[in-house]
CSV table of C-alpha atoms in Angstrom, one decimal:
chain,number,residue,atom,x,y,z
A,59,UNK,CA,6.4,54.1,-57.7
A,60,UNK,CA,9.8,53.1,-59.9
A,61,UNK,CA,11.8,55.9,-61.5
A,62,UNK,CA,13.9,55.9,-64.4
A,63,UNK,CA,17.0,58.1,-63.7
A,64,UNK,CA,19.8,59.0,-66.1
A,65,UNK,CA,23.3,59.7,-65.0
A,66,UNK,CA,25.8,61.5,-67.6
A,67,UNK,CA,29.7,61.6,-67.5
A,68,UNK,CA,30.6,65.2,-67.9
A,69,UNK,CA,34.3,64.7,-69.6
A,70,UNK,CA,33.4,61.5,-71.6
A,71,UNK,CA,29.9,61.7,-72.4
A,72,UNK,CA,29.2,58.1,-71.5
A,73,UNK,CA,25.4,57.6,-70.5
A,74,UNK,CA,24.2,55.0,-67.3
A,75,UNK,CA,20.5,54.5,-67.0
A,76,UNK,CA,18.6,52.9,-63.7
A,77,UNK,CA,15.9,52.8,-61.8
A,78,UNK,CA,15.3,53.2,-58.2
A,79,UNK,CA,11.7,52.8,-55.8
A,80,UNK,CA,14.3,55.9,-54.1
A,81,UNK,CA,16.4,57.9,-56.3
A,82,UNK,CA,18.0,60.1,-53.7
A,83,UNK,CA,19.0,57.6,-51.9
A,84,UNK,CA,20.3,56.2,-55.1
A,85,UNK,CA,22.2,59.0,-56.0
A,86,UNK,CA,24.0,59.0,-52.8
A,87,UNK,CA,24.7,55.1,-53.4
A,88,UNK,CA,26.3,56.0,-56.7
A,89,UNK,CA,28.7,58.7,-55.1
A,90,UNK,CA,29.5,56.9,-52.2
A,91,UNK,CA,30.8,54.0,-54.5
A,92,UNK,CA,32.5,56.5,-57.1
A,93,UNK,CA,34.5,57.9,-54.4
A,94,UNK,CA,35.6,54.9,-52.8
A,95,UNK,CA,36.3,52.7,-55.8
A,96,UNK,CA,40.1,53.6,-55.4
A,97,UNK,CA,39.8,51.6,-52.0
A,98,UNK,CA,38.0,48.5,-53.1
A,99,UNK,CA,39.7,48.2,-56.3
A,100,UNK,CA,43.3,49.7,-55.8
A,101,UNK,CA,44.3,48.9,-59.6
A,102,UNK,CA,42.7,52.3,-60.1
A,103,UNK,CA,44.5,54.3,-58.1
A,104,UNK,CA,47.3,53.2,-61.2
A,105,UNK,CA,44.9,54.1,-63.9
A,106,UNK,CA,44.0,57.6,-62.5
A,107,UNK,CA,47.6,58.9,-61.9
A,108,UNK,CA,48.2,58.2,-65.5
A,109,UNK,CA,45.5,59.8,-66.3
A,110,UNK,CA,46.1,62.7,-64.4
A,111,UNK,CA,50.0,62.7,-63.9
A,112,UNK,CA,51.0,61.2,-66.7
């Protein structure tokens, strides 16, 4: 059986749909990869302190 899933930003309201034949196992696919974007893609890490530092 497929599911449709929906996954909301809570500070910019932006929307991502899927679908997944497992979606907890999705959901932990999704975190794992938020959390570790900073060291795959360190261009980020530049993004987020001016973000957050300013």
């Amino acid at each position: 059986m497929h599911y449709i899933y929906k996954i909301q930003n809570i500070i910019n309201g932006k929307v991502y749909i899927g679908q997944s034949l497992r979606p907890s196992a999705r959901w932990v696919q999704h975190k794992y990869k938020a959390k570790n974007i900073i060291k795959r893609r360190p261009f980020y890490l530049g993004v987020i302190a001016q973000l957050f530092i300013g």
